[in-house]
Every structure is written in structure tokens, then in C-alpha cells.
Tab-separated table of C-alpha atoms in Angstrom:
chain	number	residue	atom	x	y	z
A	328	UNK	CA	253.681	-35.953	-81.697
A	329	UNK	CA	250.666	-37.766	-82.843
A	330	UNK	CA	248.113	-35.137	-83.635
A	331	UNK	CA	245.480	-36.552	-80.948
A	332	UNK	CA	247.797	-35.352	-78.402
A	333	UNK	CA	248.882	-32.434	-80.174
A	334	UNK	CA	245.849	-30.390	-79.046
A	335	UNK	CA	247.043	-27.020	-78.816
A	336	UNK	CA	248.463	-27.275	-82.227
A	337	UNK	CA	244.396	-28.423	-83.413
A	338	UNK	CA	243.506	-24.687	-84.896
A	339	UNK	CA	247.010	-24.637	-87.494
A	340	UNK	CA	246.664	-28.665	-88.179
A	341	UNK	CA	242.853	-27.494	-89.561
A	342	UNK	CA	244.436	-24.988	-91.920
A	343	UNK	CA	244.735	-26.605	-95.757
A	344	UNK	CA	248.171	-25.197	-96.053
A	345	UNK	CA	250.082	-22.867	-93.311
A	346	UNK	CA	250.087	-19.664	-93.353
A	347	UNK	CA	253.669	-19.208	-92.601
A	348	UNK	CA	255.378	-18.406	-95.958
A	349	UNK	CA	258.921	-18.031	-97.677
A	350	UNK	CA	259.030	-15.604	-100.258
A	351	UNK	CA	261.563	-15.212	-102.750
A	352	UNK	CA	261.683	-11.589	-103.461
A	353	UNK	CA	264.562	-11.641	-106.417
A	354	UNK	CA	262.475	-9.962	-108.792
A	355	UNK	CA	260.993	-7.914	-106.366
A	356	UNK	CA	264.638	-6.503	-105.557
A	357	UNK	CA	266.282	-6.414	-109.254
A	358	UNK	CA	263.230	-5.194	-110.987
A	359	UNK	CA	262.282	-2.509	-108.533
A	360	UNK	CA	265.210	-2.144	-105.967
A	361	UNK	CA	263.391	-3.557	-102.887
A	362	UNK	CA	265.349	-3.964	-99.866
A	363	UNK	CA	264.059	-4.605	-96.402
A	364	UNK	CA	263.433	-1.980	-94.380
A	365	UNK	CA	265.007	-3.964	-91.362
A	366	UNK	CA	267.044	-7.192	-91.901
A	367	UNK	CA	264.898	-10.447	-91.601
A	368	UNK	CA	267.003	-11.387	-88.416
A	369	UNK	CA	266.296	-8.072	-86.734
A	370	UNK	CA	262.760	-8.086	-87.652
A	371	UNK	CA	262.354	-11.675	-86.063
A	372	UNK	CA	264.164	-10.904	-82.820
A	373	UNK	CA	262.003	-7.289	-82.509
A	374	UNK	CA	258.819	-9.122	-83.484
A	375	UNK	CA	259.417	-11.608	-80.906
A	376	UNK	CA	260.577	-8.989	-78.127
A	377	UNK	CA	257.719	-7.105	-78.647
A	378	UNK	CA	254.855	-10.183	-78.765
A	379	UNK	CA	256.610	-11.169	-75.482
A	380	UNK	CA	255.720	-7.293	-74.081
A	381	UNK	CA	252.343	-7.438	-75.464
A	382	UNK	CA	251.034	-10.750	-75.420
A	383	UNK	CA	247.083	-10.979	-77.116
A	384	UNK	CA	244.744	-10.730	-74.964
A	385	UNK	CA	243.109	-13.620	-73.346
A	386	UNK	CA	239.956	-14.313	-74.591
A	387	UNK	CA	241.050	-11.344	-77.470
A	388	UNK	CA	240.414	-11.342	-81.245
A	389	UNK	CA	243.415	-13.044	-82.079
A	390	UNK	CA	242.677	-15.891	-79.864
A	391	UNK	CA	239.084	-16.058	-80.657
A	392	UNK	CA	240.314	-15.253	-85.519
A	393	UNK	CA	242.673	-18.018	-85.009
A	394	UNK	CA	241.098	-20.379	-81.973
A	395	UNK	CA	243.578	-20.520	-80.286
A	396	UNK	CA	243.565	-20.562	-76.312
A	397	UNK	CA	247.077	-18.961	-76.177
A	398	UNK	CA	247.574	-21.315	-73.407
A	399	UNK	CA	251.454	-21.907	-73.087
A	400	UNK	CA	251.357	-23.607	-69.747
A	401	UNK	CA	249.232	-26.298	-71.112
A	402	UNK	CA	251.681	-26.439	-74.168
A	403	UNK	CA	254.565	-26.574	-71.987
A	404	UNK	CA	252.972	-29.431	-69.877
A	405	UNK	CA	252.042	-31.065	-73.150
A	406	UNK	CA	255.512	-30.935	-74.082
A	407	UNK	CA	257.020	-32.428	-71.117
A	408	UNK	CA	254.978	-35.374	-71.191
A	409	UNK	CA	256.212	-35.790	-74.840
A	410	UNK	CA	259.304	-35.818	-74.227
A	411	UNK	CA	259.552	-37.707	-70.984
A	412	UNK	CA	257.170	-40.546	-73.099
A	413	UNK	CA	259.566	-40.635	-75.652
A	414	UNK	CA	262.404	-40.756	-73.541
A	415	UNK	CA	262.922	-44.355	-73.234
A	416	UNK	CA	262.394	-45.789	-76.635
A	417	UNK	CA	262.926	-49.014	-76.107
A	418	UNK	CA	266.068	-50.635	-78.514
A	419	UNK	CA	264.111	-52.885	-81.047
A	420	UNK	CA	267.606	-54.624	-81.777
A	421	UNK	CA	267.847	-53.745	-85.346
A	422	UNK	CA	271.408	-53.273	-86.194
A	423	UNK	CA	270.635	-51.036	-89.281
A	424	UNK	CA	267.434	-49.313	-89.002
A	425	UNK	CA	265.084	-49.509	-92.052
A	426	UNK	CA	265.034	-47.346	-94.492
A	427	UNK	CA	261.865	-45.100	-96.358
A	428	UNK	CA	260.740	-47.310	-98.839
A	429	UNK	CA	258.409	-46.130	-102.117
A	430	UNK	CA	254.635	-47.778	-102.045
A	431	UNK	CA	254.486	-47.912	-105.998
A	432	UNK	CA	256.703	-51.084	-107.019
A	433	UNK	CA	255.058	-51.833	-110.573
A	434	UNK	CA	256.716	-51.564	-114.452
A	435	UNK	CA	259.752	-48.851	-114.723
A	436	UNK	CA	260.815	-49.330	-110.790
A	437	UNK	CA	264.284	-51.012	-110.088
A	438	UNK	CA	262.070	-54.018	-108.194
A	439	UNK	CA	258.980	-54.437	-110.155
A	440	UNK	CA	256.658	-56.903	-108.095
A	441	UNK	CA	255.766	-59.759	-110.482
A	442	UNK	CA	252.101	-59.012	-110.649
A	443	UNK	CA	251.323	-55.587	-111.688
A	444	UNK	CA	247.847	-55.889	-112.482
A	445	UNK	CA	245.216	-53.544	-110.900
């Protein structure tokens, strides 16, 4: 979704880099025997069980830390409208669509434009 109409997703699209992470813990297990006190899966599905019993509170640090209305009505709205404007893409009659092409065409690329100056 472009992000003008991505709205509620405003306060994480400000962030220089998310701050949801993967961590590779190898060392962290073979060097000093880590191991998860619950597996990842179960710690997902209780996190999410329990945010669902206690939601932050509106108007609550979290909201206020993060700015972030918390508003999932709006965000369900928001994606409604997405998807039913998205819905009918209209058939642009290309028989094989495009590919992703590379900007940078100058010297060492398979298709060198004949100019390369800057």
C-alpha cells in the first residue's frame, strides 16, 4: 500500500530500521549451552494470547513511546478499502509481464549502453 494511505503504519515507516529482529543465537548455544526457555512457536502463540487479554491501554505509554493510536478498526477499514481498490486490476494485455531490470547499464554489464560517460 502506498505509504500515504498507509497511515496507521506512519510511527514504524519513521523508524531508520525496524525494530523487529532475527537473531542467530549459534554461538550463543554452542559456546554457552543456551536454549530457550520456551520454544519460539510457543512463545509467539502465548505472547499473542496474552496481548489479546491485555491490550495497552488507550491513550497508555505504549501508545503514546511508540505513537501509535492502537486503533485496529481504522486499520481494518483501511485494509478493506485496499483490498477492494486493488481488486480489479485492470489486465494491461501484456502476455509476459516485465521483469526487474538493474538501473546501472555502463562498462562490465552484459548490455553496456553505448555512452557511458557521466
Amino acid at each position: 500500500m502506498p505509504a500515504r494511505f498507509a497511515i496507521p503504519a506512519r510511527p514504524m515507516m519513521q523508524n531508520y530500521r525496524t525494530t523487529h529482529r532475527v537473531v542467530d543465537t549459534a554461538k550463543l548455544r554452542e559456546r554457552l549451552g543456551y536454549r530457550d526457555a520456551v520454544p519460539a512457536r510457543d512463545a509467539v502463540r502465548r505472547t499473542a494470547r496474552w496481548l489479546v487479554e491485555n491490550p495497552p491501554e488507550r491513550g497508555g505509554y505504549e501508545e503514546t513511546a511508540l505513537q501509535d493510536p492502537f486503533d485496529y478498526d481504522a486499520e481494518d477499514r483501511l485494509a478493506a478499502w485496499w483490498r477492494g481498490a486493488t481488486a480489479d486490476f485492470p489486465d494491461l494485455g501484456y502476455e509476459e509481464l516485465p521483469g526487474y531490470g538493474k538501473s546501472y547499464a555502463g562498462p562490465g554489464t552484459r548490455n553496456p549502453r553505448a555512452d557511458t560517460r557521466i
